[in-house]
Coordinates of C-alpha atoms and ligand atoms in Angstrom, one line a residue:
Chain A
M1 CA 49.4 221.9 105.4
T2 CA 52.4 220.4 106.6
T3 CA 55.3 221.9 103.5
V4 CA 58.1 218.7 103.2
P5 CA 60.2 220.1 100.8
F6 CA 60.8 217.8 97.6
P7 CA 64.7 216.9 97.6
H8 CA 65.1 215.9 94.3
E9 CA 62.8 218.7 92.6
H10 CA 65.8 220.7 90.7
E11 CA 68.1 217.9 90.9
F12 CA 66.6 215.3 87.9
E13 CA 63.3 214.2 87.2
T14 CA 62.0 211.9 88.9
Q15 CA 58.8 209.4 88.1
D16 CA 56.0 209.5 90.8
L17 CA 54.7 206.2 92.1
M18 CA 51.1 205.0 92.4
I19 CA 51.0 203.2 96.0
N20 CA 47.9 201.3 96.3
M21 CA 46.4 201.6 100.0
G22 CA 43.6 199.3 101.1
P23 CA 41.0 198.2 101.1
Q24 CA 42.0 195.0 103.3
H25 CA 45.3 197.1 105.4
P26 CA 44.9 196.8 108.8
S27 CA 45.5 200.7 109.3
T28 CA 42.4 201.7 107.0
H29 CA 40.2 201.4 110.3
G30 CA 37.7 199.0 108.3
V31 CA 37.4 199.2 104.3
F32 CA 38.9 202.1 103.0
R33 CA 41.1 202.3 99.9
M34 CA 43.4 204.9 99.5
V35 CA 45.9 205.6 96.4
L36 CA 48.5 207.7 96.6
Q37 CA 50.9 209.2 94.5
V38 CA 54.5 209.6 96.0
D39 CA 57.3 210.7 95.2
G40 CA 59.8 209.1 97.1
E41 CA 58.6 209.0 100.4
V42 CA 56.6 212.3 100.2
V43 CA 52.6 212.4 99.2
R44 CA 52.1 214.4 96.2
D45 CA 48.0 213.6 95.4
V46 CA 45.1 211.4 97.5
V47 CA 42.4 209.6 96.0
P48 CA 40.5 208.3 98.0
Y49 CA 37.8 205.3 97.5
I50 CA 34.7 204.6 99.4
G51 CA 31.7 202.8 99.5
Y52 CA 32.5 199.4 99.5
M53 CA 30.4 199.3 103.1
H54 CA 27.1 200.7 101.7
R55 CA 24.2 198.4 102.1
G56 CA 22.0 201.2 101.1
G57 CA 21.3 202.0 104.6
E58 CA 18.9 205.1 104.3
K59 CA 17.0 202.8 101.9
L60 CA 16.6 199.9 104.0
A61 CA 15.6 202.6 106.6
E62 CA 12.7 203.6 104.4
T63 CA 11.6 200.1 104.3
M64 CA 11.3 199.8 108.7
D65 CA 9.1 201.6 110.9
F66 CA 10.0 203.1 113.3
R67 CA 11.0 200.5 116.0
Q68 CA 12.4 198.3 113.4
G69 CA 14.6 201.1 112.4
I70 CA 16.3 202.0 115.7
G71 CA 18.2 198.2 114.9
W72 CA 19.5 199.2 112.2
M73 CA 20.7 202.8 113.6
D74 CA 23.6 201.3 115.0
R75 CA 24.6 199.0 112.3
T76 CA 25.4 202.3 110.3
E77 CA 27.8 204.1 113.6
Y78 CA 28.6 200.5 115.4
L79 CA 30.9 202.3 117.8
A80 CA 29.1 205.0 119.1
Q81 CA 25.3 203.5 118.6
H82 CA 23.3 205.2 121.4
N83 CA 24.3 208.1 119.8
A84 CA 23.4 207.2 116.6
E85 CA 20.1 205.9 117.9
L86 CA 19.6 208.8 119.5
S87 CA 19.4 211.3 116.8
Y88 CA 17.5 208.9 115.3
V89 CA 14.5 208.4 117.9
M90 CA 14.9 212.2 118.7
A91 CA 13.7 212.8 114.8
V92 CA 10.6 210.4 115.1
E93 CA 10.1 212.8 118.3
A94 CA 10.1 215.7 116.1
L95 CA 8.0 214.7 113.8
A96 CA 5.4 213.1 116.2
E97 CA 5.2 215.2 118.7
L98 CA 6.0 213.1 121.4
E99 CA 7.2 213.9 125.1
V100 CA 9.5 212.2 126.2
P101 CA 9.8 211.7 130.4
E102 CA 12.5 213.1 132.4
R103 CA 14.1 209.9 133.6
A104 CA 14.3 208.8 129.8
Q105 CA 16.5 212.0 128.4
W106 CA 18.6 211.5 131.6
I107 CA 19.0 208.1 131.0
R108 CA 20.3 208.6 127.3
M109 CA 22.4 211.5 127.9
I110 CA 24.5 209.3 130.8
L111 CA 24.5 206.4 128.0
C112 CA 25.6 208.8 125.2
E113 CA 28.0 210.0 127.0
L114 CA 29.3 206.7 128.3
N115 CA 29.3 205.0 124.5
R116 CA 31.5 208.9 123.3
L117 CA 34.2 207.4 126.4
S118 CA 33.7 204.1 124.4
S119 CA 34.6 205.9 121.3
H120 CA 37.0 208.0 122.3
F121 CA 39.0 205.1 124.2
M122 CA 38.8 203.2 120.7
F123 CA 40.1 206.4 119.1
T124 CA 43.3 206.3 121.8
G125 CA 43.6 203.0 121.4
A126 CA 43.3 202.2 117.6
F127 CA 45.3 205.7 116.8
G128 CA 48.1 204.9 119.3
T129 CA 48.7 201.6 117.4
D130 CA 48.4 203.9 113.8
A131 CA 51.4 206.2 115.6
G132 CA 53.3 202.8 115.6
I133 CA 53.0 202.1 120.0
F134 CA 52.0 199.0 119.0
G135 CA 49.3 197.1 121.2
T136 CA 50.3 198.3 124.3
A137 CA 47.7 201.9 123.7
F138 CA 45.2 199.6 121.8
V139 CA 45.8 196.6 124.6
Y140 CA 44.7 199.4 127.1
S141 CA 41.9 200.8 126.1
F142 CA 40.3 198.2 125.2
R143 CA 40.2 197.3 128.9
E144 CA 38.3 200.0 129.5
R145 CA 36.4 199.9 126.4
E146 CA 35.4 196.3 128.0
V147 CA 34.4 198.1 131.5
I148 CA 31.9 200.1 129.8
L149 CA 30.5 197.7 127.7
D150 CA 29.9 195.5 130.4
L151 CA 27.9 197.7 131.5
F152 CA 25.8 198.5 128.4
E153 CA 25.7 195.0 128.3
E154 CA 23.4 194.7 131.6
I155 CA 21.4 197.0 130.6
S156 CA 20.3 196.6 127.1
G157 CA 21.5 193.0 126.4
D158 CA 24.1 193.0 123.7
R159 CA 27.5 194.5 123.5
L160 CA 27.5 196.1 120.7
M161 CA 23.7 196.9 118.8
Y162 CA 21.9 198.1 121.9
A163 CA 19.0 198.8 120.3
Y164 CA 17.5 200.3 123.4
F165 CA 16.5 203.6 122.9
R166 CA 12.9 204.4 121.4
P167 CA 11.1 206.5 119.9
G168 CA 9.1 208.0 123.2
G169 CA 11.9 207.1 125.8
L170 CA 14.0 203.5 126.1
A171 CA 12.7 200.0 125.7
W172 CA 13.0 199.4 129.1
D173 CA 14.6 200.6 132.6
V174 CA 18.0 200.4 133.5
P175 CA 19.2 197.5 136.8
D176 CA 18.3 198.7 140.1
N177 CA 22.0 198.8 140.5
F178 CA 22.1 201.2 137.7
A179 CA 23.8 204.3 139.8
R180 CA 26.2 201.8 141.7
R181 CA 28.2 200.6 138.3
V182 CA 28.1 203.5 136.9
A183 CA 30.4 205.2 139.9
E184 CA 32.4 201.7 138.9
V185 CA 32.7 202.1 135.3
L186 CA 33.6 206.0 136.3
K187 CA 36.2 204.5 138.6
S188 CA 37.9 202.7 136.5
T189 CA 37.8 205.2 133.4
R190 CA 38.8 207.9 135.5
Q191 CA 42.4 205.7 136.0
G192 CA 41.8 205.0 131.9
I193 CA 41.7 208.8 131.2
K194 CA 45.3 208.4 133.2
D195 CA 46.5 205.8 131.8
M196 CA 46.3 206.6 128.2
D197 CA 46.9 210.5 128.9
G198 CA 50.4 209.7 131.0
L199 CA 50.9 206.7 128.5
L200 CA 50.7 209.1 125.5
T201 CA 50.4 212.7 125.4
E202 CA 54.3 214.0 126.6
N203 CA 55.4 210.4 125.3
E204 CA 58.5 212.3 123.0
I205 CA 57.7 209.7 120.3
F206 CA 54.5 210.1 120.0
R207 CA 54.6 213.5 120.1
A208 CA 57.0 213.2 117.1
R209 CA 55.1 211.2 115.3
T210 CA 52.1 213.7 115.9
V211 CA 53.0 216.8 116.3
D212 CA 52.9 219.4 113.4
I213 CA 51.7 216.3 111.2
G214 CA 48.4 216.2 109.1
K215 CA 47.6 220.4 110.1
I216 CA 44.2 222.5 108.9
S217 CA 43.5 225.5 109.3
A218 CA 39.9 226.3 110.8
A219 CA 38.4 228.3 107.9
D220 CA 39.7 225.2 105.9
A221 CA 38.4 222.6 108.3
I222 CA 34.8 224.8 108.5
D223 CA 34.8 224.8 104.4
W224 CA 35.4 220.8 104.2
G225 CA 32.1 220.4 106.6
C226 CA 34.3 219.0 109.6
T227 CA 32.3 218.5 112.8
G228 CA 33.3 217.0 116.0
P229 CA 37.1 216.7 117.8
V230 CA 38.2 217.3 114.1
L231 CA 37.0 220.6 113.7
R232 CA 37.5 221.4 117.1
A233 CA 40.9 220.4 117.3
S234 CA 41.6 223.5 114.7
G235 CA 40.0 226.1 117.5
V236 CA 36.8 226.6 116.6
P237 CA 34.3 225.9 119.6
L238 CA 31.5 224.4 118.1
D239 CA 29.8 221.8 119.9
L240 CA 26.2 220.9 119.1
R241 CA 25.7 220.0 122.9
R242 CA 26.5 223.5 123.5
T243 CA 25.6 225.4 120.5
E244 CA 22.2 223.6 119.8
P245 CA 21.1 222.0 123.6
Y246 CA 18.9 218.8 123.3
L247 CA 18.0 216.6 126.2
Y248 CA 19.2 218.7 128.9
Y249 CA 23.0 219.6 127.9
D250 CA 21.6 223.8 129.0
Q251 CA 21.5 222.7 132.5
L252 CA 25.4 220.8 133.3
D253 CA 28.4 223.0 133.6
F254 CA 31.2 221.2 131.0
D255 CA 33.7 222.7 129.2
I256 CA 34.1 222.5 125.1
I257 CA 37.8 221.8 124.3
T258 CA 39.1 223.4 121.6
G259 CA 43.1 222.6 120.3
T260 CA 44.7 225.5 118.8
N261 CA 47.1 224.2 115.7
G262 CA 44.8 221.6 114.4
D263 CA 47.6 219.0 113.6
V264 CA 47.0 214.7 114.3
Y265 CA 48.4 215.9 118.2
D266 CA 45.7 218.2 118.6
R267 CA 42.9 216.4 117.4
F268 CA 44.0 213.4 120.1
V269 CA 44.3 216.0 123.1
V270 CA 41.1 217.4 122.3
R271 CA 39.6 213.8 122.3
V272 CA 41.0 213.2 125.6
E273 CA 40.3 216.3 127.3
E274 CA 37.0 215.4 125.9
M275 CA 36.7 212.2 128.0
R276 CA 37.3 214.3 131.4
Q277 CA 34.3 216.2 130.1
S278 CA 32.0 213.3 129.7
V279 CA 32.8 212.2 133.2
R280 CA 32.0 215.4 134.7
I281 CA 29.1 215.3 132.5
I282 CA 27.6 211.6 133.5
E283 CA 28.5 212.6 137.5
Q284 CA 26.1 215.8 137.1
C285 CA 23.3 213.5 135.4
M286 CA 23.5 211.1 138.2
E287 CA 22.9 213.3 140.4
R288 CA 19.8 215.1 138.7
L289 CA 18.1 211.4 137.9
R290 CA 15.5 210.6 139.6
P291 CA 12.7 207.7 139.6
G292 CA 9.7 207.7 137.2
P293 CA 8.4 206.0 134.3
I294 CA 10.4 205.7 131.1
L295 CA 8.4 206.2 128.8
P296 CA 4.9 208.6 127.6
D297 CA 1.4 207.6 129.4
R298 CA -0.4 207.4 125.8
L299 CA 1.9 205.4 123.3
P300 CA 0.4 203.5 120.1
R301 CA 1.6 199.7 119.5
M302 CA 2.3 201.3 115.8
L303 CA 3.7 204.5 115.6
R304 CA 2.6 207.0 112.7
T305 CA 3.8 210.6 112.7
P306 CA 2.2 213.2 110.6
P307 CA 3.4 214.6 107.4
G308 CA 6.5 216.8 107.7
E309 CA 9.9 216.3 107.8
V310 CA 13.1 217.2 110.2
Y311 CA 16.3 217.3 110.7
L312 CA 17.5 216.9 113.8
R313 CA 21.3 216.6 114.8
T314 CA 23.2 215.5 118.1
E315 CA 27.1 215.7 118.8
A316 CA 28.0 212.1 118.2
P317 CA 31.5 211.2 119.2
R318 CA 33.1 211.9 115.9
G319 CA 30.9 215.2 115.2
E320 CA 27.1 216.0 113.9
Y321 CA 25.3 212.7 112.9
G322 CA 22.0 214.3 111.6
I323 CA 19.0 212.5 110.6
Y324 CA 17.2 213.9 107.7
M325 CA 13.6 212.6 107.7
V326 CA 10.8 213.3 105.7
S327 CA 7.1 211.7 107.0
R328 CA 4.4 211.2 104.1
G329 CA 2.4 210.0 107.5
G330 CA 2.2 206.2 108.2
N331 CA 4.4 204.2 110.3
R332 CA 8.0 204.6 108.4
P333 CA 9.6 207.4 106.8
H334 CA 9.4 208.7 103.3
R335 CA 13.0 209.4 103.1
L336 CA 16.0 209.0 105.6
K337 CA 19.1 210.7 105.3
I338 CA 21.7 209.7 107.2
R339 CA 24.7 213.2 107.4
S340 CA 27.7 211.1 108.5
S341 CA 29.7 212.8 111.0
C342 CA 32.5 210.5 109.5
F343 CA 32.0 211.0 106.0
A344 CA 32.3 215.2 106.1
N345 CA 35.7 214.7 108.1
L346 CA 37.0 212.1 105.5
Q347 CA 37.1 214.9 102.9
A348 CA 39.7 217.1 104.3
L349 CA 42.3 214.1 104.3
R350 CA 43.4 215.0 101.0
D351 CA 44.6 218.5 102.0
M352 CA 46.0 217.2 105.2
T353 CA 47.9 214.3 103.7
I354 CA 49.3 216.3 100.1
G355 CA 53.1 217.1 101.5
S356 CA 53.3 215.0 104.4
Y357 CA 55.7 211.2 104.3
V358 CA 53.7 208.3 103.5
A359 CA 54.0 207.0 106.9
D360 CA 52.3 210.4 108.3
A361 CA 48.9 209.5 106.0
V362 CA 48.3 206.5 108.1
V363 CA 48.7 208.9 111.5
I364 CA 46.6 211.2 109.4
L365 CA 43.4 208.9 109.0
G366 CA 43.9 207.3 112.4
S367 CA 43.5 210.9 113.6
L368 CA 40.2 211.4 111.9
D369 CA 38.5 208.5 114.2
I370 CA 36.5 207.3 110.7
V371 CA 33.8 204.6 111.0
L372 CA 33.5 203.2 107.6
C373 CA 29.9 202.0 108.6
E374 CA 29.4 205.6 108.6
V375 CA 30.9 206.6 105.6
D376 CA 29.5 204.8 103.8
R377 CA 25.9 203.5 105.6
Chain B
M1 CA 63.1 212.2 128.2
R2 CA 60.4 213.0 130.9
G3 CA 57.9 212.2 128.6
L4 CA 59.4 208.6 127.9
L5 CA 59.9 208.0 131.4
K6 CA 56.1 209.0 132.4
S7 CA 54.9 206.0 129.7
M8 CA 57.2 203.5 130.9
G9 CA 56.0 204.6 134.3
V10 CA 52.3 204.0 133.7
T11 CA 52.9 200.5 131.6
L12 CA 55.2 199.8 134.6
A13 CA 51.5 200.2 136.9
V14 CA 49.2 198.2 135.1
F15 CA 51.9 195.2 134.8
A16 CA 51.7 195.3 139.0
R17 CA 47.8 195.4 138.7
K18 CA 45.3 192.8 138.2
P19 CA 45.3 190.8 135.2
V20 CA 41.6 191.0 133.5
T21 CA 42.1 188.9 130.9
R22 CA 39.6 185.0 130.7
E23 CA 40.6 182.2 128.7
Y24 CA 37.7 182.7 127.1
P25 CA 36.3 179.4 125.8
D26 CA 38.0 177.7 128.9
T27 CA 36.5 180.4 131.3
H28 CA 33.0 181.6 131.2
R29 CA 32.1 185.2 132.0
P30 CA 28.7 185.2 133.5
L31 CA 26.5 187.1 131.3
P32 CA 23.6 189.3 132.9
E33 CA 20.2 188.4 133.1
R34 CA 19.2 191.0 130.2
D35 CA 21.8 189.2 127.6
R36 CA 20.6 188.7 124.4
A37 CA 22.0 185.8 122.9
F38 CA 19.0 184.3 120.1
P39 CA 15.4 184.1 120.9
L40 CA 13.8 181.0 121.9
L41 CA 10.0 180.1 122.9
L42 CA 9.2 179.6 126.1
W43 CA 7.0 176.2 127.4
D44 CA 4.4 176.8 130.0
H45 CA 4.8 173.7 131.9
D46 CA 1.8 174.1 134.0
L47 CA -0.3 172.6 130.7
D48 CA 2.2 171.0 129.2
E49 CA 1.9 173.2 125.8
P50 CA 3.7 175.9 124.2
F51 CA 3.0 179.8 125.3
C52 CA 2.9 180.4 121.7
T53 CA -0.8 180.9 120.1
G54 CA 1.2 181.2 116.7
C55 CA -0.8 184.9 116.6
H56 CA 1.7 186.2 113.3
A57 CA 2.4 189.4 115.8
C58 CA 6.1 188.9 116.0
E59 CA 6.6 187.8 112.3
R60 CA 5.2 190.5 111.1
A61 CA 7.2 193.3 113.6
C62 CA 10.6 191.4 112.7
P63 CA 13.1 193.7 110.7
V64 CA 14.6 190.9 108.9
E65 CA 12.3 188.8 108.1
C66 CA 13.4 185.7 109.6
M67 CA 10.5 184.1 111.1
T68 CA 7.8 181.9 110.2
V69 CA 4.7 181.4 112.0
L70 CA 2.0 178.7 111.4
M71 CA -1.0 178.0 114.3
K72 CA -3.8 175.6 114.2
D73 CA -6.3 174.5 116.5
N74 CA -5.8 173.8 120.1
P75 CA -6.1 170.1 120.6
N76 CA -5.9 170.4 123.9
H77 CA -8.2 173.3 124.2
R78 CA -11.5 173.0 126.8
T79 CA -13.8 172.1 123.6
Q80 CA -12.0 169.3 122.9
G81 CA -11.7 167.7 126.5
G82 CA -8.9 169.4 127.2
D83 CA -8.0 171.7 130.0
S84 CA -6.0 174.6 128.1
T85 CA -8.0 178.2 127.5
R86 CA -6.0 178.4 124.1
R87 CA -8.4 177.6 121.6
K88 CA -5.5 177.9 119.0
I89 CA -1.8 177.4 119.3
V90 CA 1.3 177.2 117.4
D91 CA 1.8 174.4 114.9
K92 CA 4.9 175.1 113.2
F93 CA 7.9 177.6 114.1
W94 CA 11.2 178.4 112.2
I95 CA 13.4 180.8 113.2
D96 CA 16.2 181.8 111.0
Y97 CA 19.4 182.4 113.0
A98 CA 21.8 183.3 110.0
R99 CA 19.5 186.0 109.6
C100 CA 18.2 187.2 112.9
M101 CA 20.1 190.2 114.1
R102 CA 19.1 189.8 117.9
C103 CA 16.8 193.2 118.5
N104 CA 14.9 192.0 120.9
I105 CA 11.6 193.5 118.6
C106 CA 9.8 189.9 118.6
V107 CA 10.1 189.7 122.5
E108 CA 8.4 193.2 122.9
V109 CA 5.4 192.4 120.7
C110 CA 4.1 189.4 121.6
N111 CA 1.4 189.5 124.3
F112 CA 1.5 186.0 125.6
D113 CA 5.2 186.2 126.6
A114 CA 6.0 183.7 125.1
I115 CA 9.4 184.4 123.5
A116 CA 12.1 185.3 124.9
M117 CA 16.0 185.7 124.2
N118 CA 18.5 183.2 125.3
N119 CA 20.2 185.0 127.9
T120 CA 22.9 181.5 128.4
W121 CA 26.4 181.0 127.1
Q122 CA 25.1 178.2 124.7
G123 CA 23.4 180.7 123.0
H124 CA 25.7 182.6 121.8
E125 CA 28.1 179.4 121.2
T126 CA 26.0 178.4 117.8
S127 CA 28.1 177.9 115.5
V128 CA 27.8 175.0 112.5
Y129 CA 29.6 173.7 109.4
D130 CA 26.7 174.5 107.2
R131 CA 24.1 177.6 107.4
A132 CA 21.2 175.9 106.8
D133 CA 21.4 174.0 110.7
L134 CA 20.8 177.4 111.8
I135 CA 16.8 177.3 111.0
Q136 CA 15.7 176.6 114.5
D137 CA 12.3 174.3 113.9
L138 CA 9.7 174.4 116.8
P139 CA 10.7 171.3 119.0
Q140 CA 14.4 173.1 118.9
L141 CA 13.4 176.0 120.3
L142 CA 11.1 174.9 122.9
A143 CA 13.8 172.2 124.3
E144 CA 15.9 174.6 126.6
H145 CA 13.2 175.8 128.1
K146 CA 11.2 172.8 128.9
A147 CA 14.3 171.0 129.9
G148 CA 14.5 174.2 132.2
A149 CA 17.6 175.1 131.3
I150 CA 17.1 179.2 131.0
K151 CA 15.6 181.2 133.2
P152 CA 14.5 184.2 130.8
W153 CA 14.1 188.0 131.2
V154 CA 11.5 189.6 129.5
P155 CA 10.8 193.8 129.9
Q156 CA 8.4 194.5 132.1
Ligands
SF4_1 S1 5.8 184.3 120.2 FE1 4.2 185.8 120.4 S2 4.0 187.3 119.4 FE2 4.7 185.1 118.2 S3 3.3 183.7 117.1 FE3 4.1 183.1 119.0 S4 2.4 184.3 120.1 FE4 2.3 185.8 118.8
SF4_2 S1 15.5 189.3 117.6 FE1 14.5 190.5 116.2 S2 15.8 190.1 114.5 FE2 15.3 188.1 115.9 S3 14.1 187.1 115.6 FE3 13.2 188.4 117.1 S4 12.0 190.1 116.1 FE4 13.4 188.8 114.5

């Protein structure tokens, strides 16, 4: 944690000031409120308030059958929808013991990695804005994200709420020009990563705003339950794609990116490097993609699962996105719990922020890359 | 200083690139055929009646319960002296576009390929001043395909 000396500590008594930030604040990435207790410019305490976006999503999903629930999963995680759907459909498949055809699995992997790219682009842009580079980084990253969303639209028909995965496979096959379009997207994405990298990583102003800010040690990050890039930036090489391979990640060759310092800058760099790894993964997936069915041969019109329970987690762009599902038989979950990566990552905010300057609180919050819909469900 | 110059190099390189912006209300991006706006009912041009039999399958499968379907005996059925093979046909149909979450489930469950997602820009630009105007009734739902204004894409 950064320790900024409290300048007036011994000279004279000052009164701490409470500053309310949010819920309607452009840099809170959604509807998030934090009350900062500041001593001059230095943050003494942070009290985060969440729940403004609470829609009772877990209960709602219990009223929906397994196909209807997919559309709802998109809405819990609106920047990494494919990853959220993946956890859900894989949990259903585990309960119903469905075999998924190979082609469907590869396409799922490609789409999830593309989704990781689009989500990280969103992060780099929004984070650039948080760090004070107003507009430039944001607009550049949106241009790149747009290319990926266009591809998603051509595949699934929607730009944001894809509802494309199904228990057992995919809703329908990808268009015939899929391989060519992915290659096009990767080409522009590679350029985009280079742009973001060149724009920010070495930029002295950006580094001055981010290096050694909001540090968290590996032990603390583990204690708070952080996952994903936030944890890896502290030097813990935990990536579910490698430690608990799902889909066909065990057949692929990619690196787990870790940082050393656990500060805001490392969290940024880890994500940028991760994007390069995603590109690598997609290229390998495209080589292995073969024609074939995308749904199992015999799939009932209304999927029912035997009684049982399952906890299934996948590596979403923000960390571990887990679904705990209890079934008592029937066509809908009896209980559904979403383990939200952002919710856990957000818990570390207080530890990271205390002792830093007010202006850095925004940067630290941005570096966690939270999606409030996922925090509140 | 090196990093700053590098950043400026990037912005300069982007400055030289072709712009990707479209002036939205004036120019419309062509939409892919799978684009999903709101669901529409399809018109059987051969028999001059809707494909929809009013079977309620979509109504039951809709996650947000935004559809209402009523069925009637088809006056155009063979036994009634017509030339249709549909014994039952849709009587009334409402879809509340304000509630619809465009999930495509109704299209998937329909056994008669009677419903499809609107894949035109008109489907996306549905702003109204009163929410009640977003509740579409049968003639409104059928109008576009009847007039041949959309080429629907139905999976499989
Ligand atoms: S649209 Fe299809 S599923 Fe819905 S009532 Fe008509 S025929 Fe049945
Ligand atoms: S698209 Fe989904 S929400 Fe909309 S009417 Fe069809 S089933 Fe209902």
